[in-house]
Short mmCIF file of C-alpha atoms in Angstrom, two decimals:
data_model
loop_
_atom_site.label_atom_id
_atom_site.label_comp_id
_atom_site.label_asym_id
_atom_site.label_seq_id
_atom_site.Cartn_x
_atom_site.Cartn_y
_atom_site.Cartn_z
CA MET A 249 9.45 12.12 -25.81
CA ASP A 250 8.06 8.60 -25.95
CA VAL A 251 9.90 5.55 -27.31
CA GLU A 252 8.67 6.05 -30.87
CA ASP A 253 9.74 9.71 -30.99
CA VAL A 254 13.19 8.89 -29.62
CA ILE A 255 13.81 6.09 -32.11
CA LYS A 256 12.60 8.20 -35.04
CA ALA A 257 14.96 11.02 -34.06
CA MET A 258 17.88 8.63 -33.70
CA LYS A 259 17.20 6.91 -37.03
CA ALA A 260 17.10 10.30 -38.72
CA SER A 261 20.57 11.19 -37.39
CA VAL A 262 22.45 7.89 -37.30
CA GLY A 263 25.77 9.55 -38.10
CA ASN A 264 25.53 12.22 -35.39
CA PRO A 265 27.14 11.00 -32.15
CA GLN A 266 25.62 13.81 -30.06
CA VAL A 267 22.09 12.92 -31.18
CA GLN A 268 22.77 9.22 -30.64
CA GLU A 269 24.14 9.74 -27.15
CA LYS A 270 21.24 11.98 -26.07
CA GLY A 271 18.78 9.59 -27.69
CA PHE A 272 20.24 6.67 -25.79
CA ASP A 273 20.04 8.64 -22.55
CA ALA A 274 16.33 9.18 -23.18
CA LEU A 275 15.80 5.60 -24.31
CA ASN A 276 17.61 4.28 -21.25
CA LEU A 277 15.04 5.98 -19.05
CA CYS A 278 12.23 4.50 -21.13
CA VAL A 279 13.47 0.93 -20.86
CA GLU A 280 13.49 1.08 -17.07
CA ASP A 281 9.89 -0.02 -17.62
CA PRO A 282 10.01 -3.57 -19.07
CA LYS A 283 6.77 -2.89 -20.96
CA SER A 284 8.63 -0.44 -23.18
CA HIS A 285 10.98 -3.20 -24.39
CA ILE A 286 8.23 -4.52 -26.63
CA GLU A 287 7.81 -1.10 -28.21
CA VAL A 288 11.54 -0.76 -28.84
CA ALA A 289 11.62 -4.16 -30.54
CA ARG A 290 8.47 -3.41 -32.58
CA LEU A 291 10.04 -0.26 -33.97
CA ASP A 292 13.19 -2.15 -35.02
CA GLY A 293 15.03 -0.37 -32.24
CA ILE A 294 17.38 -3.26 -31.50
CA ALA A 295 18.85 -3.15 -35.00
CA MET A 296 19.15 0.64 -34.71
CA ILE A 297 21.01 0.29 -31.40
CA VAL A 298 23.47 -2.23 -32.85
CA LYS A 299 24.05 -0.04 -35.92
CA ALA A 300 24.84 2.96 -33.75
CA MET A 301 27.37 0.89 -31.83
CA GLU A 302 29.09 -0.04 -35.08
CA GLN A 303 29.36 3.59 -36.22
CA HIS A 304 30.33 5.38 -33.01
CA GLN A 305 32.81 5.21 -30.17
CA MET A 306 32.88 4.59 -26.44
CA GLU A 307 30.24 7.00 -25.09
CA VAL A 308 27.61 5.93 -27.58
CA GLN A 309 28.60 2.27 -27.28
CA LEU A 310 28.31 2.30 -23.49
CA ALA A 311 24.91 3.99 -23.60
CA ALA A 312 23.72 1.46 -26.19
CA MET A 313 25.04 -1.50 -24.19
CA ASN A 314 23.26 -0.35 -21.04
CA ILE A 315 19.98 -0.55 -22.96
CA LEU A 316 20.78 -3.92 -24.53
CA GLU A 317 21.69 -5.31 -21.12
CA LYS A 318 18.22 -4.45 -19.79
CA MET A 319 16.46 -5.80 -22.87
CA THR A 320 18.37 -9.09 -23.03
CA SER A 321 17.70 -9.77 -19.35
CA GLY A 322 13.96 -9.61 -20.00
CA ASP A 323 12.03 -11.16 -22.89
CA PRO A 324 14.15 -13.92 -24.55
CA ALA A 325 12.82 -12.79 -27.95
CA HIS A 326 14.82 -9.59 -27.61
CA THR A 327 18.00 -11.57 -26.98
CA LYS A 328 17.42 -13.58 -30.14
CA ALA A 329 16.68 -10.40 -32.10
CA MET A 330 19.98 -8.88 -30.97
CA VAL A 331 21.87 -12.01 -32.01
CA ASN A 332 20.18 -12.00 -35.41
CA VAL A 333 21.37 -8.45 -36.20
CA GLN A 334 25.02 -9.30 -35.36
CA GLY A 335 24.78 -7.78 -31.91
CA ILE A 336 27.38 -10.15 -30.45
CA ASN A 337 30.04 -8.86 -32.84
CA ALA A 338 29.12 -5.27 -32.01
CA ILE A 339 29.52 -6.02 -28.29
CA LEU A 340 32.88 -7.73 -28.78
CA ASN A 341 34.22 -4.91 -30.97
CA ALA A 342 33.20 -2.33 -28.38
CA MET A 343 34.89 -4.32 -25.60
CA ALA A 344 38.09 -4.64 -27.66
CA GLN A 345 38.17 -0.90 -28.47
CA SER A 346 37.70 0.23 -24.86
CA LEU A 347 39.39 -2.41 -22.75
CA SER A 348 40.30 0.11 -20.03
CA LYS A 349 36.68 1.25 -19.56
CA ALA A 350 35.38 -0.80 -16.64
CA ASP A 351 31.73 0.19 -17.06
CA LEU A 352 31.72 -0.87 -20.68
CA GLN A 353 33.45 -4.17 -19.91
CA ALA A 354 30.92 -4.88 -17.17
CA ALA A 355 28.01 -4.18 -19.52
CA GLY A 356 29.54 -6.41 -22.18
CA CYS A 357 29.97 -9.31 -19.75
CA LYS A 358 26.35 -8.97 -18.63
CA ILE A 359 24.99 -9.01 -22.19
CA LEU A 360 27.13 -11.97 -23.26
CA CYS A 361 25.99 -13.85 -20.16
CA ASN A 362 22.35 -13.10 -20.99
CA VAL A 363 22.84 -14.34 -24.54
CA ALA A 364 24.51 -17.60 -23.45
CA LYS A 365 21.67 -18.32 -21.00
CA HIS A 366 18.98 -17.90 -23.67
CA ASP A 367 19.17 -21.23 -25.50
CA ALA A 368 21.62 -23.70 -27.03
CA HIS A 369 21.64 -21.87 -30.37
CA CYS A 370 22.61 -18.54 -28.82
CA GLN A 371 25.16 -20.26 -26.60
CA GLU A 372 26.69 -21.78 -29.73
CA LYS A 373 26.85 -18.33 -31.34
CA VAL A 374 28.72 -17.06 -28.28
CA ALA A 375 31.11 -20.02 -28.38
CA LYS A 376 32.06 -19.36 -32.00
CA SER A 377 32.34 -15.59 -31.62
CA GLY A 378 35.42 -15.43 -29.40
CA ALA A 379 33.43 -14.12 -26.43
CA ALA A 380 35.50 -16.16 -23.97
CA GLN A 381 38.62 -14.25 -24.99
CA ALA A 382 36.82 -10.91 -24.61
CA VAL A 383 35.66 -11.79 -21.12
CA LEU A 384 39.07 -13.11 -20.05
CA ASP A 385 40.68 -9.94 -21.44
CA ALA A 386 38.27 -7.84 -19.39
CA MET A 387 39.05 -9.82 -16.23
CA ARG A 388 42.80 -9.49 -16.78
CA ALA A 389 42.58 -5.78 -17.54
CA HIS A 390 40.55 -5.17 -14.36
CA CYS A 391 42.04 -7.76 -12.03
CA ALA A 392 41.47 -5.53 -8.98
CA SER A 393 37.76 -5.08 -9.68
CA ALA A 394 35.53 -7.49 -7.76
CA THR A 395 32.61 -6.50 -9.99
CA ILE A 396 34.41 -7.40 -13.23
CA GLN A 397 35.69 -10.65 -11.72
CA GLU A 398 32.18 -11.62 -10.63
CA LEU A 399 30.51 -10.67 -13.93
CA GLY A 400 33.27 -12.29 -15.97
CA CYS A 401 33.03 -15.55 -14.04
CA GLN A 402 29.25 -15.50 -14.33
CA ALA A 403 29.54 -15.15 -18.12
CA LEU A 404 32.17 -17.89 -18.43
CA LYS A 405 30.03 -20.17 -16.29
CA GLU A 406 27.16 -19.82 -18.75
CA PHE A 407 29.48 -20.23 -21.77
CA ALA A 408 30.78 -23.53 -20.38
CA ALA A 409 27.45 -25.05 -19.31
CA PHE A 410 26.96 -28.27 -21.33
CA ASN A 411 29.06 -26.88 -24.19
CA ALA A 412 32.25 -28.81 -24.90
CA GLU A 413 33.46 -26.26 -27.45
CA SER A 414 33.29 -23.40 -24.96
CA GLN A 415 34.85 -25.54 -22.25
CA GLU A 416 37.82 -26.27 -24.47
CA ASP A 417 38.00 -22.66 -25.62
CA ILE A 418 38.16 -21.30 -22.08
CA TYR A 419 40.87 -23.78 -21.15
CA VAL A 420 42.98 -23.19 -24.29
CA ARG A 421 42.83 -19.43 -23.76
CA GLY A 422 44.35 -19.85 -20.34
CA GLY A 423 41.27 -19.20 -18.27
CA ASN A 424 41.84 -19.58 -14.54
CA PRO A 425 38.56 -18.15 -13.32
CA GLY A 426 38.36 -19.65 -9.87
CA GLY A 427 37.63 -16.32 -8.22
CA ALA A 428 40.39 -15.29 -5.80
CA PRO A 429 39.10 -15.18 -2.21
CA SER A 430 40.21 -11.58 -1.80
CA TYR A 431 37.60 -10.50 -4.35
CA GLY A 432 34.77 -11.49 -2.02
CA VAL A 433 32.09 -14.16 -1.81
CA LEU A 434 30.20 -13.66 -5.07
CA PRO A 435 33.25 -13.69 -7.37
CA GLY A 436 34.39 -16.83 -5.56
CA VAL A 437 30.98 -18.46 -5.99
CA MET A 438 30.81 -17.57 -9.67
CA GLY A 439 34.39 -18.73 -10.18
CA CYS A 440 33.48 -22.07 -8.65
CA GLY A 441 30.57 -22.20 -11.07
CA VAL A 442 32.96 -21.86 -14.00
CA LEU A 443 35.20 -24.66 -12.75
CA ARG A 444 32.17 -26.81 -12.03
CA ASN A 445 30.78 -26.40 -15.54
CA LEU A 446 34.20 -26.96 -17.08
CA ALA A 447 34.86 -30.17 -15.22
CA ALA A 448 31.61 -32.02 -14.56
CA CYS A 449 31.80 -35.59 -15.92
CA ASN A 450 34.65 -34.66 -18.29
CA SER A 451 37.84 -36.43 -17.28
CA GLN A 452 40.06 -34.36 -19.58
CA GLN A 453 38.73 -31.07 -18.24
CA GLN A 454 38.91 -32.35 -14.68
CA GLN A 455 42.60 -33.07 -15.20
CA ALA A 456 43.08 -29.70 -16.89
CA VAL A 457 41.46 -27.73 -14.07
CA VAL A 458 43.33 -29.65 -11.38
CA SER A 459 46.67 -29.25 -13.18
CA ARG A 460 46.20 -25.48 -13.10
CA GLY A 461 45.62 -25.37 -9.37
CA GLY A 462 41.84 -25.49 -9.42
CA ILE A 463 41.52 -27.51 -6.22
CA GLN A 464 43.64 -25.06 -4.26
CA VAL A 465 41.65 -22.11 -5.61
CA VAL A 466 38.42 -23.67 -4.35
CA MET A 467 39.91 -24.66 -1.00
CA ASP A 468 41.27 -21.13 -0.50
CA ALA A 469 37.89 -19.60 -1.27
CA MET A 470 36.12 -21.93 1.16
CA SER A 471 38.69 -21.25 3.86
CA ALA A 472 38.44 -17.48 3.40
CA HIS A 473 34.64 -17.49 3.59
CA LYS A 474 33.81 -20.16 6.18
CA ASP A 475 30.77 -18.27 7.44
CA HIS A 476 29.14 -17.89 4.04
CA ALA A 477 26.84 -20.76 3.18
CA LEU A 478 26.76 -19.84 -0.49
CA MET A 479 30.54 -20.17 -0.77
CA GLN A 480 30.56 -23.49 1.07
CA TRP A 481 27.79 -24.84 -1.15
CA ALA A 482 29.60 -23.74 -4.32
CA GLY A 483 32.93 -25.08 -3.09
CA CYS A 484 31.59 -28.52 -2.14
CA TRP A 485 29.81 -28.91 -5.48
CA THR A 486 32.91 -27.85 -7.40
CA LEU A 487 35.18 -30.28 -5.58
CA PHE A 488 32.60 -33.00 -6.24
CA CYS A 489 32.54 -32.15 -9.96
CA LEU A 490 36.34 -32.18 -10.11
CA CYS A 491 36.48 -35.82 -9.06
CA VAL A 492 33.16 -37.52 -9.84
CA HIS A 493 33.63 -40.71 -11.93
CA ASN A 494 37.40 -40.17 -11.81
CA ALA A 495 39.46 -42.24 -9.38
CA GLU A 496 42.68 -40.34 -10.06
CA MET A 497 41.07 -36.98 -9.36
CA ARG A 498 39.39 -38.33 -6.21
CA SER A 499 42.87 -39.02 -4.86
CA GLU A 500 43.96 -35.49 -5.74
CA VAL A 501 40.90 -33.85 -4.19
CA TYR A 502 41.22 -35.92 -1.02
CA ALA A 503 44.93 -35.12 -0.73
CA TYR A 504 44.10 -31.41 -0.54
CA GLY A 505 41.95 -31.96 2.55
CA ALA A 506 38.59 -31.73 0.82
CA ALA A 507 36.93 -34.22 3.21
CA ARG A 508 37.78 -32.05 6.21
CA ALA A 509 36.60 -28.96 4.34
CA ALA A 510 33.26 -30.66 3.63
CA LEU A 511 32.86 -31.69 7.26
CA LYS A 512 33.52 -28.14 8.43
CA ALA A 513 30.97 -26.81 5.97
CA LEU A 514 28.36 -29.37 7.07
CA GLU A 515 28.91 -28.57 10.74
CA ALA A 516 28.92 -24.79 10.33
CA HIS A 517 25.85 -24.69 8.08
CA ARG A 518 23.60 -27.36 9.53
CA LEU A 519 20.54 -25.20 8.76
CA GLU A 520 21.40 -24.80 5.07
CA ALA A 521 19.89 -27.69 3.11
CA ARG A 522 21.88 -27.06 -0.04
CA VAL A 523 25.18 -27.14 1.88
CA GLN A 524 24.11 -30.44 3.43
CA GLU A 525 23.32 -31.89 0.02
CA ALA A 526 26.54 -30.74 -1.65
CA GLY A 527 28.71 -31.72 1.31
CA CYS A 528 27.24 -35.22 1.45
CA TRP A 529 27.80 -35.79 -2.26
CA LEU A 530 31.44 -34.79 -1.80
CA LEU A 531 31.81 -37.16 1.16
CA LYS A 532 30.34 -39.92 -0.99
CA GLU A 533 33.08 -39.44 -3.61
CA LEU A 534 35.80 -39.48 -0.95
CA ALA A 535 34.40 -42.40 1.05
CA GLU A 536 37.02 -44.95 -0.02
CA HIS A 537 39.91 -42.68 0.90
CA MET A 538 38.42 -41.86 4.30
CA ALA A 539 37.80 -45.55 5.00
CA SER A 540 41.37 -46.55 4.12
CA CYS A 541 42.98 -43.78 6.15
CA LYS A 542 44.64 -44.81 9.43
CA ASP A 543 43.07 -41.81 11.16
CA ARG A 544 39.49 -42.98 11.77
CA ALA A 545 38.34 -39.63 13.10
CA THR A 546 37.49 -38.21 9.68
CA PHE A 547 35.67 -41.37 8.65
CA SER A 548 33.58 -41.43 11.82
CA ALA A 549 32.83 -37.73 11.51
CA ALA A 550 31.64 -38.28 7.94
CA ILE A 551 29.17 -40.94 9.07
CA GLN A 552 27.88 -38.69 11.83
CA ALA A 553 27.55 -35.74 9.45
CA ALA A 554 25.53 -37.74 6.93
CA LEU A 555 23.26 -39.16 9.63
CA LYS A 556 22.64 -35.68 11.02
CA ALA A 557 21.74 -34.45 7.55
CA VAL A 558 19.07 -37.14 7.20
CA GLU A 559 17.72 -36.48 10.68
CA LYS A 560 17.61 -32.72 10.13
CA TYR A 561 15.86 -32.87 6.75
CA PRO A 562 13.45 -35.84 6.79
CA GLY A 563 11.25 -34.26 4.11
CA ASN A 564 13.97 -33.03 1.76
CA GLN A 565 14.50 -35.66 -0.94
CA ALA A 566 17.64 -34.03 -2.33
CA VAL A 567 19.41 -33.98 1.04
CA GLU A 568 18.20 -37.46 1.97
CA LYS A 569 19.39 -38.96 -1.30
CA ALA A 570 22.84 -37.40 -0.97
CA ALA A 571 23.19 -38.38 2.68
CA ARG A 572 21.93 -41.92 2.18
CA THR A 573 24.27 -42.45 -0.78
CA ALA A 574 27.19 -41.15 1.26
CA LEU A 575 26.33 -43.52 4.12
CA GLN A 576 26.08 -46.48 1.78
CA LYS A 577 29.48 -45.71 0.25
CA LEU A 578 31.10 -45.16 3.64
CA SER A 579 29.81 -48.43 5.04
CA ALA A 580 30.67 -50.36 1.85
CA PHE A 581 34.33 -49.33 2.06
CA ASP A 582 34.66 -49.87 5.81
CA LYS A 583 36.14 -53.37 5.49
CA GLU A 584 38.54 -53.14 8.41
CA HIS A 585 35.83 -52.36 10.95
CA SER A 586 33.04 -54.83 10.22
CA GLU A 587 31.07 -54.00 13.37
CA HIS A 588 31.22 -50.31 12.52
CA ALA A 589 30.16 -51.10 8.97
CA LYS A 590 27.29 -53.29 10.20
CA TRP A 591 26.09 -50.47 12.48
CA SER A 592 26.33 -47.97 9.64
CA LYS A 593 24.35 -50.21 7.28
CA THR A 594 21.66 -50.57 9.92
CA LYS A 595 21.40 -46.80 10.13
CA VAL A 596 21.21 -46.57 6.34
CA THR A 597 18.40 -49.17 6.28
CA ARG A 598 16.48 -47.21 8.88
CA THR A 599 16.81 -43.95 6.99
CA SER A 600 15.70 -45.66 3.78
CA HIS A 601 12.23 -46.17 5.27
CA ILE A 602 11.85 -42.41 5.36
CA LEU A 603 12.50 -42.08 1.63
#
């Protein structure tokens, strides 16, 4: 049967769960080919899928969600179509009815993530729907599942991106999605993404994340996955976002040993440009604390790390900008060692000719 035959058969027997389940099995095979998504949408198949979810239970809902997950990860028009036929509510109801079903929760998190990534309007729909609670419920119900933790964090990260309402909602609902190190690298990376999007340039959310142990969560993840560049990149960026434009939080982040963590990341992943960029931005934020510390070893190491980043990536504007800014901050705060500061400024001036 082709797509049209399957949809016709399913529309003719909307109330029959056996027909719906078999139809979804057939349709699921069809939508493996992205070209068939257009045909499903043309035949009003998305509305039919959502209606079947509203009328039937777990087996049908899971089969339907597997199809919607594929379609919403492709053409953005299909995501918008699903939102327009109240698909978000159907997803949330299915997740609430079958909280113990890991496969269904995973599919729900994927779809909600796809919707939030589509555009600001769809993200707003997600924010007002209570999706954050559904995702947090899924993560709590399956706390031993690395897959659910990763997918849940990925969804929350997209909910929180540039959306103050979702940021507040996640915090109020008790979200602590840092991604425990024991879950593995990807959940940790996605968890850092959530914290980063919650906190960036928002002093209230920075304070909120820190007060719930966010710094320690990130530090633990970085420590547990020292050899993984992706984790070090995510960790450095998150620590930066937790303290940028916030003097009080800079003190907190520094007190947890974030400068040393950044230096370790920069040294271990010298060949990873994005780690060099993120690490240098973090050093820039912590420059004053390193300069005022009696132990000059960390301060000197920070200067050397930033200089090495510039020397290693002379054609990478992102790395050079981060490293140069870090060097300028470090030398500006080095009041007690004027000769050292003068030497550092000379190095900064030389690197500026490259830019």
